Coordinates of C-alpha atoms in Angstrom, one line a residue:
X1 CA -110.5 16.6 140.1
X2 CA -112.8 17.7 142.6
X3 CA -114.7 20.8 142.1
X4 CA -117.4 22.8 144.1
X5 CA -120.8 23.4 143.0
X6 CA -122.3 26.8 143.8
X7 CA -124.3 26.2 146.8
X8 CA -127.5 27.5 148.7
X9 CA -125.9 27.9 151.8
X10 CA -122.9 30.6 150.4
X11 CA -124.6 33.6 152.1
X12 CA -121.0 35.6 152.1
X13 CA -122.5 37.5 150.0
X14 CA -125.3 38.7 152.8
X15 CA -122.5 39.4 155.0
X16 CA -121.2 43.1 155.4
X17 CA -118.2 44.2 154.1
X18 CA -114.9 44.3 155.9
X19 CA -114.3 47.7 157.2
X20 CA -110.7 49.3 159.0
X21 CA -111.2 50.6 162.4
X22 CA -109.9 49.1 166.0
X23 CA -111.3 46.0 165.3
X24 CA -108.7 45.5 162.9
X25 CA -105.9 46.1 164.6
X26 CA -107.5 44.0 167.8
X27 CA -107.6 41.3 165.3
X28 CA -104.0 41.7 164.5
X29 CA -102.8 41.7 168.0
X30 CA -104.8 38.2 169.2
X31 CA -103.1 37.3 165.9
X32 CA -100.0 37.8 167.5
X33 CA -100.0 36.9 170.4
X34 CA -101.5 33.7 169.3
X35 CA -98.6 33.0 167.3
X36 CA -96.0 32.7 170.3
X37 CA -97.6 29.0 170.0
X38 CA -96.2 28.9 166.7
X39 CA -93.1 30.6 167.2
X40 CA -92.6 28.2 170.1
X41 CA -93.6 24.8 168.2
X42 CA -90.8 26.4 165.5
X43 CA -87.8 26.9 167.8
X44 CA -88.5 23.7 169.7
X45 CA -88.1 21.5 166.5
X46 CA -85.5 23.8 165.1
X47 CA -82.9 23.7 168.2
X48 CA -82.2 20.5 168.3
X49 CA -80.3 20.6 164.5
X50 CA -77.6 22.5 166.5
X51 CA -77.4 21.4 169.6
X52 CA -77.3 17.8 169.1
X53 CA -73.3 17.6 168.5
X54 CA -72.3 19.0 172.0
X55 CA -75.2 17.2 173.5
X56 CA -74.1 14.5 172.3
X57 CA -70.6 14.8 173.4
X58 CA -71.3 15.6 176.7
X59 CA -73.9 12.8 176.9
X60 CA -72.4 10.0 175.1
X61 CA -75.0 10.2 173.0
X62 CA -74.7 7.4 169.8
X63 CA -76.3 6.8 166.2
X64 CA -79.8 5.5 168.0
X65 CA -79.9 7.3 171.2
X66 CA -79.6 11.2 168.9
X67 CA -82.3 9.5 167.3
X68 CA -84.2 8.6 170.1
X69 CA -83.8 12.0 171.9
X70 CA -84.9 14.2 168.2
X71 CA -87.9 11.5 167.4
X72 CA -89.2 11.5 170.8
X73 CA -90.6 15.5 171.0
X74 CA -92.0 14.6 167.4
X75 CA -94.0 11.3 168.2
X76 CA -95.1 12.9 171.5
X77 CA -96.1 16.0 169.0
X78 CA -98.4 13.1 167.4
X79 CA -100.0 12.8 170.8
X80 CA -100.2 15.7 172.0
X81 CA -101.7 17.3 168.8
X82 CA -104.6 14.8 168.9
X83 CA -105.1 15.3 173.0
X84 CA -105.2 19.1 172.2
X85 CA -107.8 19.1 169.4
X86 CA -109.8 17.2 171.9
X87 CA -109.2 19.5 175.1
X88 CA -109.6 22.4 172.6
X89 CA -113.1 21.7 172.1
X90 CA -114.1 20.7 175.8
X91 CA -112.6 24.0 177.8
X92 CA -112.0 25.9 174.5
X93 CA -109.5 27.3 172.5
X94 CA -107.9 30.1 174.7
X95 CA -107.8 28.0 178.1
X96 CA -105.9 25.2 176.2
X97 CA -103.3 27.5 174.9
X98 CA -102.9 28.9 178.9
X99 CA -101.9 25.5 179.5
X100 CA -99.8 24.9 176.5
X101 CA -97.5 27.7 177.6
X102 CA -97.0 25.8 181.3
X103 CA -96.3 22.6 179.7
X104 CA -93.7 24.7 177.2
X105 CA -92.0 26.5 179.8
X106 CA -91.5 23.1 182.1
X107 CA -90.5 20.8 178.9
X108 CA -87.9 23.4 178.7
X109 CA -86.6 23.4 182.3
X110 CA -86.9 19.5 182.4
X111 CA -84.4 19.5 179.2
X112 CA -82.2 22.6 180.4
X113 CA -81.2 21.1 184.1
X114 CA -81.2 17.0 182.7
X115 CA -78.8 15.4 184.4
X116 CA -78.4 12.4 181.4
X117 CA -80.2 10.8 178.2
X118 CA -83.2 9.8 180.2
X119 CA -84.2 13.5 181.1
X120 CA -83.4 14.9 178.2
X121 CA -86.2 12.3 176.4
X122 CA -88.4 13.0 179.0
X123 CA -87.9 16.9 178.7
X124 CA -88.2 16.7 174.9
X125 CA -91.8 14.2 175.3
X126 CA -92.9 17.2 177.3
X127 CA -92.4 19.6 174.6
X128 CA -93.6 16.9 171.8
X129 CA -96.7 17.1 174.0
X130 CA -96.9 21.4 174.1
X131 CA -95.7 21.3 170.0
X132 CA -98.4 18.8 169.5
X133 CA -101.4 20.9 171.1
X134 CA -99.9 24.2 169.7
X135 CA -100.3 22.9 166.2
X136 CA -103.9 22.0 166.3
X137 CA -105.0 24.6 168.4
X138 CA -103.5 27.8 167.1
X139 CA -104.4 27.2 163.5
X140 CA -108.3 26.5 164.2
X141 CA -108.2 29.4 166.9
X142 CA -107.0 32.0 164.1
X143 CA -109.3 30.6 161.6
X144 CA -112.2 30.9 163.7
X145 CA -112.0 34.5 164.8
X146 CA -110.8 35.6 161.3
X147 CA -113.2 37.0 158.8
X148 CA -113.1 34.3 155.7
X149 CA -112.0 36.6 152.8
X150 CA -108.7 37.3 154.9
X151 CA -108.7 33.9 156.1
X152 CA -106.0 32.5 154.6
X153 CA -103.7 35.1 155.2
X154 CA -104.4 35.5 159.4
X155 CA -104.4 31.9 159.8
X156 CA -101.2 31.6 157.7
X157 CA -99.4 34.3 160.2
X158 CA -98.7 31.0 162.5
X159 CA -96.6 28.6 159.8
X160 CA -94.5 32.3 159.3
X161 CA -94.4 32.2 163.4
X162 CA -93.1 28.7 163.0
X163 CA -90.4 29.0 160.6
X164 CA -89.1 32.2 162.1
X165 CA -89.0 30.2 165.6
X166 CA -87.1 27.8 163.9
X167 CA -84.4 30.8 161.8
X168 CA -84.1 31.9 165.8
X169 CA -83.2 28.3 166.7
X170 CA -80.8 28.4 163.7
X171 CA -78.8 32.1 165.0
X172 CA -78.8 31.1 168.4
X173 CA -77.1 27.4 167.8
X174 CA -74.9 29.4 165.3
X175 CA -74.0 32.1 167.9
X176 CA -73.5 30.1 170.4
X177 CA -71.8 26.9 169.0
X178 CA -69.2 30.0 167.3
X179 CA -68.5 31.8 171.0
X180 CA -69.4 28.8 173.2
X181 CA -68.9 25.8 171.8
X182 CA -65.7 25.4 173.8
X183 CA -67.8 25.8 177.1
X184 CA -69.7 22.1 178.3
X185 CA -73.4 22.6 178.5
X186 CA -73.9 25.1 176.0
X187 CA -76.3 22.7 174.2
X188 CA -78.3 23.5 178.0
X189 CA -78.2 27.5 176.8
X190 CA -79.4 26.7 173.6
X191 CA -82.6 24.8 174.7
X192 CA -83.0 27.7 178.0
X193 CA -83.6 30.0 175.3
X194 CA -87.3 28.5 175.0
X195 CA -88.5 30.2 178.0
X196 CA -88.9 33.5 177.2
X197 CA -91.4 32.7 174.3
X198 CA -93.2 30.8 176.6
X199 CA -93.7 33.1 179.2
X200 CA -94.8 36.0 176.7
X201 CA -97.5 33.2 175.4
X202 CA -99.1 32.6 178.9
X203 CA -99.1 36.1 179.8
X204 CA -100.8 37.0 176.0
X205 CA -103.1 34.7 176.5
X206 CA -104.8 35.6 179.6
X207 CA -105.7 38.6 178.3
X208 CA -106.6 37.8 174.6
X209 CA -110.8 36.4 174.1
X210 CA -112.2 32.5 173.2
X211 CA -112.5 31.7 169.7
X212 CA -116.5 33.3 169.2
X213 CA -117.9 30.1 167.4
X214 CA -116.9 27.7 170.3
X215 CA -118.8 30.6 172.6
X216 CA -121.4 30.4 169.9
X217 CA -121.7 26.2 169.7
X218 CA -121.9 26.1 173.7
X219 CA -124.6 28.6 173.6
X220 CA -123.0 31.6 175.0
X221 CA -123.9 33.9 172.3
X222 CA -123.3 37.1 174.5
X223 CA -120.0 36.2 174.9
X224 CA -119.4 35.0 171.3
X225 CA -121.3 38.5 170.2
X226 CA -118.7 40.5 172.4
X227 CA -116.0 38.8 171.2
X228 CA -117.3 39.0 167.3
X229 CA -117.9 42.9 167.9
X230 CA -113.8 43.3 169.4
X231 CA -112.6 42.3 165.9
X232 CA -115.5 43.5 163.1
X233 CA -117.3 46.1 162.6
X234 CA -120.8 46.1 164.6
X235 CA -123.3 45.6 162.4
X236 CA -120.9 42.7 160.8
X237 CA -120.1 41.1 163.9
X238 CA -124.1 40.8 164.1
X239 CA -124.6 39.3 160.6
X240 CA -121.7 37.1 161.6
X241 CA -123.1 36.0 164.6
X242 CA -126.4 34.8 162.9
X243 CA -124.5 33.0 160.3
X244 CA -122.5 30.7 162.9
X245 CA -126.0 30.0 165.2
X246 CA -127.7 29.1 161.8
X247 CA -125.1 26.1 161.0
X248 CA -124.4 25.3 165.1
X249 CA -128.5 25.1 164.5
X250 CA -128.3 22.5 161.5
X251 CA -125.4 20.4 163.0
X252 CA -126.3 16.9 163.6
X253 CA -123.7 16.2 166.5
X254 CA -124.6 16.4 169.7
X255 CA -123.3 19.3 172.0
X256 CA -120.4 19.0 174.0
X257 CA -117.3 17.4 172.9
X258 CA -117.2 15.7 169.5
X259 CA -116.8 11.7 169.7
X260 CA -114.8 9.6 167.0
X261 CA -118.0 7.5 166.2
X262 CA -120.0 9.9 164.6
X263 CA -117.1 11.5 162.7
X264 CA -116.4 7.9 161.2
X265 CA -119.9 6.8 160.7
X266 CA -120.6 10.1 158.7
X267 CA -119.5 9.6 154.9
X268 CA -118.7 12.9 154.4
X269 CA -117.0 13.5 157.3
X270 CA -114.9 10.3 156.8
X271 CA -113.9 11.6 153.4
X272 CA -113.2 14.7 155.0
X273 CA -111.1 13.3 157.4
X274 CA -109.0 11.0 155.3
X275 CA -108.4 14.5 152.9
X276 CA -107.0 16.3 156.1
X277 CA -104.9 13.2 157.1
X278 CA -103.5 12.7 153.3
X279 CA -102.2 16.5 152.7
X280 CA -100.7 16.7 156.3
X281 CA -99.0 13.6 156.0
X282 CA -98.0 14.0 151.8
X283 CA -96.2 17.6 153.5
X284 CA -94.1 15.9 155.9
X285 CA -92.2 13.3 153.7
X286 CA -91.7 16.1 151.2
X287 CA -88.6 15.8 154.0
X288 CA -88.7 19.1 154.9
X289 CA -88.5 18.3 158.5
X290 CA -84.7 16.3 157.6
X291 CA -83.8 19.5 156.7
X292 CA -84.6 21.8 159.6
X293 CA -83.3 18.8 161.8
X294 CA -80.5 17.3 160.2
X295 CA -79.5 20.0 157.7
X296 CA -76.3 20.3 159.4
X297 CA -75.8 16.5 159.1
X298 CA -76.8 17.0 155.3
X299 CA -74.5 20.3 154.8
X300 CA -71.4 18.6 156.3
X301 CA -72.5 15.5 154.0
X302 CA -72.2 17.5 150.8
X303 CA -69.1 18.8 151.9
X304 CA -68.7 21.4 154.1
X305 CA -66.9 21.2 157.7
X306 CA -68.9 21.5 161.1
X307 CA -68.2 25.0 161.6
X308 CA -69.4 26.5 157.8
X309 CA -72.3 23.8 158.1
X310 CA -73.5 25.6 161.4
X311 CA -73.5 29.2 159.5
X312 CA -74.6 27.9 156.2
X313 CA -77.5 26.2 158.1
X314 CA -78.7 30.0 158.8
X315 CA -79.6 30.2 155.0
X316 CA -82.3 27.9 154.8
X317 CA -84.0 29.2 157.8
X318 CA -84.0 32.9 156.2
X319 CA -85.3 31.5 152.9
X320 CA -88.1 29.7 155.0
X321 CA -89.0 32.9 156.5
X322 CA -88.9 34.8 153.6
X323 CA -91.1 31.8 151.8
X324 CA -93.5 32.4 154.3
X325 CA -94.2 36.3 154.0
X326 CA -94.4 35.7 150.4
X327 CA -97.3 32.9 151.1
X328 CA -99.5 35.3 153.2
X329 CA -99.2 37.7 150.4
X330 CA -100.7 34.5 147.9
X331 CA -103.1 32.7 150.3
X332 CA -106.2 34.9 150.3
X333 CA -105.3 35.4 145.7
X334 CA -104.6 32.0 144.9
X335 CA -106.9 28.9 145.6
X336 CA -105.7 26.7 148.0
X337 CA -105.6 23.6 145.7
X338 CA -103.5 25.5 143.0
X339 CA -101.3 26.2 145.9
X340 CA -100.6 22.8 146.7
X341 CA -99.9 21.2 143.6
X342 CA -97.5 24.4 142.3
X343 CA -95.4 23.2 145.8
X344 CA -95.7 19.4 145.2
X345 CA -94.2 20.1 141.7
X346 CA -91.7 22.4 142.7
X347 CA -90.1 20.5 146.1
X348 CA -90.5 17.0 143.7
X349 CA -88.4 18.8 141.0
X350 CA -85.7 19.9 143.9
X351 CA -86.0 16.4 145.2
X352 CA -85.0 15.5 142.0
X353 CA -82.2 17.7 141.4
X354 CA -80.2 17.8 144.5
X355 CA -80.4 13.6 143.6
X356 CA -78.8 14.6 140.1
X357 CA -76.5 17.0 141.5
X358 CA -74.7 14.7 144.1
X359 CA -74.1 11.9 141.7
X360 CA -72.6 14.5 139.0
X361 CA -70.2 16.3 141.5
X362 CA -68.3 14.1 143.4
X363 CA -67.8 14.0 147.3
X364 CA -64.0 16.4 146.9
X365 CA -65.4 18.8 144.2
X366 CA -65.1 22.4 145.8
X367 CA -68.5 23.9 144.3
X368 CA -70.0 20.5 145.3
X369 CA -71.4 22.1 148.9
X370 CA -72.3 25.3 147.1
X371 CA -74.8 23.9 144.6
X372 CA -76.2 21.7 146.8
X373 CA -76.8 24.0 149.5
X374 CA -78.7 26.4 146.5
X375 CA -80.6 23.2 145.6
X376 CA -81.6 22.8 148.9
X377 CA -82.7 26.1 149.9
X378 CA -84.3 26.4 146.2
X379 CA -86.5 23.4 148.0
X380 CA -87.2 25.2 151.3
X381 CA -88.3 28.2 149.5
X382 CA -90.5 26.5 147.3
X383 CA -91.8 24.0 150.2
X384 CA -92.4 27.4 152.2
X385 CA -94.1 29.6 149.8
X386 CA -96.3 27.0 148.2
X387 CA -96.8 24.1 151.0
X388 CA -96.3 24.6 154.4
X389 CA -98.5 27.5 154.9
X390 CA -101.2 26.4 152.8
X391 CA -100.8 22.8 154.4
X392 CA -101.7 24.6 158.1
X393 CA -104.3 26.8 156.7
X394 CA -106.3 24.3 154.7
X395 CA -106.3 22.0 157.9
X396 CA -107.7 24.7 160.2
X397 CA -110.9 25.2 157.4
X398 CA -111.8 21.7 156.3
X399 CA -114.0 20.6 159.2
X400 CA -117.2 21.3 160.5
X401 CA -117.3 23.4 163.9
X402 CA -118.8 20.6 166.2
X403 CA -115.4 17.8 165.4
X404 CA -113.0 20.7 164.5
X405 CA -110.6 20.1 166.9
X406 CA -111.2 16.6 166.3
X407 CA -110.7 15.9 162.9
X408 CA -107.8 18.4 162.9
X409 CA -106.5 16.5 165.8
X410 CA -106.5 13.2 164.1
X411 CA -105.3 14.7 161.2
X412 CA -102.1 16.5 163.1
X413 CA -101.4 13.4 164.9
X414 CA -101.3 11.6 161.0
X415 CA -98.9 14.3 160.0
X416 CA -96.6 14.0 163.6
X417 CA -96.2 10.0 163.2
X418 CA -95.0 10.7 159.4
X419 CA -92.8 13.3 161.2
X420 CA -91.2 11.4 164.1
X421 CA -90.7 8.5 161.2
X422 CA -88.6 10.8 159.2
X423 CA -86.9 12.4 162.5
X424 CA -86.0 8.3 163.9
X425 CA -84.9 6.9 160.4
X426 CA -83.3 10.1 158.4
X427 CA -79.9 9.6 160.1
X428 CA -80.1 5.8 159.1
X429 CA -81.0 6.4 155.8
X430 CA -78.4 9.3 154.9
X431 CA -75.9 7.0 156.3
X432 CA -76.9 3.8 154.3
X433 CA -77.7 5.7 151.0
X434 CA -76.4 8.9 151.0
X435 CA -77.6 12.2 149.8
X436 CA -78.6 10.7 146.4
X437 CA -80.7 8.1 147.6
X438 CA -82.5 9.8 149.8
X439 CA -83.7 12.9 147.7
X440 CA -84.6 10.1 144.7
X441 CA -86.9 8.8 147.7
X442 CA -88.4 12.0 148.5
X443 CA -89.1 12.8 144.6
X444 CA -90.9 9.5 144.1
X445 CA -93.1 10.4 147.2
X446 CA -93.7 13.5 146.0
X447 CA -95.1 12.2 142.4
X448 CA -97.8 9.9 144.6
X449 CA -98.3 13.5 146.7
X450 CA -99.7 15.2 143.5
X451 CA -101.6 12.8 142.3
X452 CA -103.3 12.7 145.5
X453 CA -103.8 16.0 145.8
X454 CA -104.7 16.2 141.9
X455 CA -107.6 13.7 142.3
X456 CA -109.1 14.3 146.2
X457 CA -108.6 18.2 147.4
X458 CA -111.3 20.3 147.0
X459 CA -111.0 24.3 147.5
X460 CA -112.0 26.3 150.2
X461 CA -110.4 29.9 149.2
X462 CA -113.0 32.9 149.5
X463 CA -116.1 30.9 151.4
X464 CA -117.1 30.8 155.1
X465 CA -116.7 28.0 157.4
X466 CA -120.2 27.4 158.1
X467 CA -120.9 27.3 154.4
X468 CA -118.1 24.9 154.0
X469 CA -120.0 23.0 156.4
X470 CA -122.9 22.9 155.0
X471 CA -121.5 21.7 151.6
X472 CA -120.1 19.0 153.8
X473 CA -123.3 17.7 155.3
X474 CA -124.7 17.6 151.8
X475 CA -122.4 16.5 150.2
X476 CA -122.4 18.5 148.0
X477 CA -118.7 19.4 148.1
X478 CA -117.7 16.6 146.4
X479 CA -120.5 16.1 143.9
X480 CA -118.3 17.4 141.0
X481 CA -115.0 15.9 139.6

């Protein structure tokens, strides 16, 4: 278990108190607006678990080619999440989410007006490439410009943005497929939808500020200071301000963008790294992600027709949601690694039970669909309050200012290849082994998941980022099991 040792460099405790005021509700309005990037990445994935039938029928779509047109926004996500970390910290945070927005609104177009199979995959590698970006850069954008004891609960705003993108994915494909599903092209409607978050995210963003400690680490410390003083209290925006130029001070990377090299080379940082790329990756074959893209598939696999799969899809997505507003309530009162291993049990337990479940009620019995549909949105709830929020939020803290959008970059693009491996093989796999099999896979990954977590994740709850960096450089942070 690792543990960390009080440390010389926790001056929190010089810091000022938080204070209400403006500043506070500034803070909550970048927060906001910030999130369209989230709520975007959400409905993106989410769309395609409804719109994939009358795509497909209109298309001539078959087993391999629906997989080849859900897997290809998710490995381009893998790309584009390690291109955006980088571009994050060359032009900054708030110039890469500008272009973000673009490359949403055309991915959408390009998928809206394809003419066949080939657009629609190069449509979907577009958005892969906008997801990607969005979910590196958004979560180290709200963690740097929030205040560390609330932390937790700012950055955690954007996985709530994300799953209610995806419940809006869920209504409109329900909606639609029940009024429209007679009409050809209504899977084009579905994916249109997409724009109008992406415009209000490009016109947000022009008028929200950078991220202070990437003004800060390029030496622009009037800027960073303006910024600091829009969203704290003056006299703590000051304090702040000293804090952040005291660790860019320390750092031992050279300025500008951060390079792989040094990141490897460093043990710390390599230890760091492989932490980051373990939970992300440990949180996507909980197979959460087989649910919000295949949950129809699994629904009408457990027994209910097309029609009541489509509404009873719209369950899970509330109980994400709801997950979610309960996990901001928890993230700045419980530690992070508590967090994580009360999720790992819970979604390995679920894993296990919707296993048991499908081999005791046969395909034919009538409660059959109806317990497993509770089992499987008693495992979105508990993946949603206890994992995916605290997954996105421990990411955006773990590494050092001058590789941040590095090592969460590599990290994210970890976490998207385990993703787009789930999105190609699920429908394979629920076809070869069923329901049964597959959740008896996902509870043996989970048991490997907490153990990992058990023995390598160290906490971050209540401490700064530059004194989380400082631990790091020491190594201090990993001195105690």
């Amino acid at each position: 278990m690792v543990a960390i040792a009080p440390s010389s460099a926790d001056s929190e405790a010089g810091l000022p108190p938080l204070t209400g005021g403006p500043h506070r509700a500034r803070l909550g309005v970048i927060s906001i607006v910030a999130c369209f990037g989230g709520l975007l990445f959400g409905y993106d994935t989410g769309v395609i678990n409804g719109a994939l039938q009358p795509m497909s029928a209109e298309l001539g779509l078959e087993a391999l080619t629906e997989g080849i047109v859900t897997s290809s926004l998710v490995f381009a996500a893998a790309f584009g999440a390690l291109l955006g970390g980088r571009v994050s910290d060359g032009v900054g945070r708030r110039s890469t989410l500008i272009a973000l927005a673009v490359l949403f609104f055309i991915g959408t177009l390009v998928v809206a007006l394809a003419p066949g199979f080939a657009a629609v995959v190069v449509g979907r590698v577009l958005l892969g490439l906008a997801v990607g970006g969005a979910s590196t850069v958004v979560p180290v954008y709200l963690a740097e410009l929030a205040p560390f004891e609330i932390r937790g609960s700012i950055s955690g705003r954007n996985e709530v943005a994300i799953v209610s993108g995806q419940l809006a994915a869920f209504v409109v494909n329900a909606v639609l497929g029940s009024t429209l599903g007679h009409v050809d092209g209504v899977w084009r409607i579905m994916f249109a939808v997409c724009a109008l978050p992406a415009i209000a995210l490009f016109v947000g963003m022009l008028r929200m500020p950078e991220s202070p400690r990437w003004l800060a680490e390029r030496g622009r410390r009037d800027e960073a200071l303006a910024v600091l003083r829009s969203v704290r209290a003056g006299e703590r925006a000051e304090a702040e301000l000293e804090h952040i130029e005291a660790r860019v001070a320390a750092g031992v990377a050279p300025r500008g963008r951060a390079r792989l090299r040094p990141l490897l080379a460093n043990r710390w940082l390599r230890r760091v790294l492989l932490v980051g790329i373990g939970v992300g990756v440990a949180q996507q074959l909980t197979g959460i992600n087989a649910i919000m893209y295949y949950g129809t598939a699994v629904l009408e696999e457990s027994g209910f027709d097309r029609s009541a799969a489509l509404i009873a899809n719209i369950t899970p997505g509330i109980i994400a949601v709801v997950g979610g507003l309960v996990a901001l309530r928890l993230m700045d009162r419980i530690d992070r690694r508590t967090t994580l291993l009360t999720g790992f049990a819970l979604t390995t337990l679920c894993h296990a039970l919707i296993g048991i479940a499908s081999i005791a009620l046969e395909p034919g019995d009538p409660i059959r669909p109806f317990v497993l549909l509770a089992l499987v949105v008693a495992f979105v709830g508990a993946m949603q309050t206890f994992l995916n929020v605290a997954t996105w939020v421990y990411l955006s803290e773990i590494f050092p200012l001058r590789v941040r959008g590095l090592g969460i970059g590599i990290a994210v693009f970890a976490h998207w290849l385990a993703n787009g491996a789930l999105a190609l093989a699920f429908p394979s796999l629920l076809e070869a082994v069923g329901i049964t099999g597959a959740f008896f896979l996902f509870a043996a990954v989970g048991a490997l998941a907490l153990w990992f977590i058990a023995t390598n994740v160290f906490e971050t709850r209540g401490r700064s980022l530059e004194a989380l960096e400082a631990d790091i450089a020491s190594g201090e942070l990993f001195a105690r099991r």
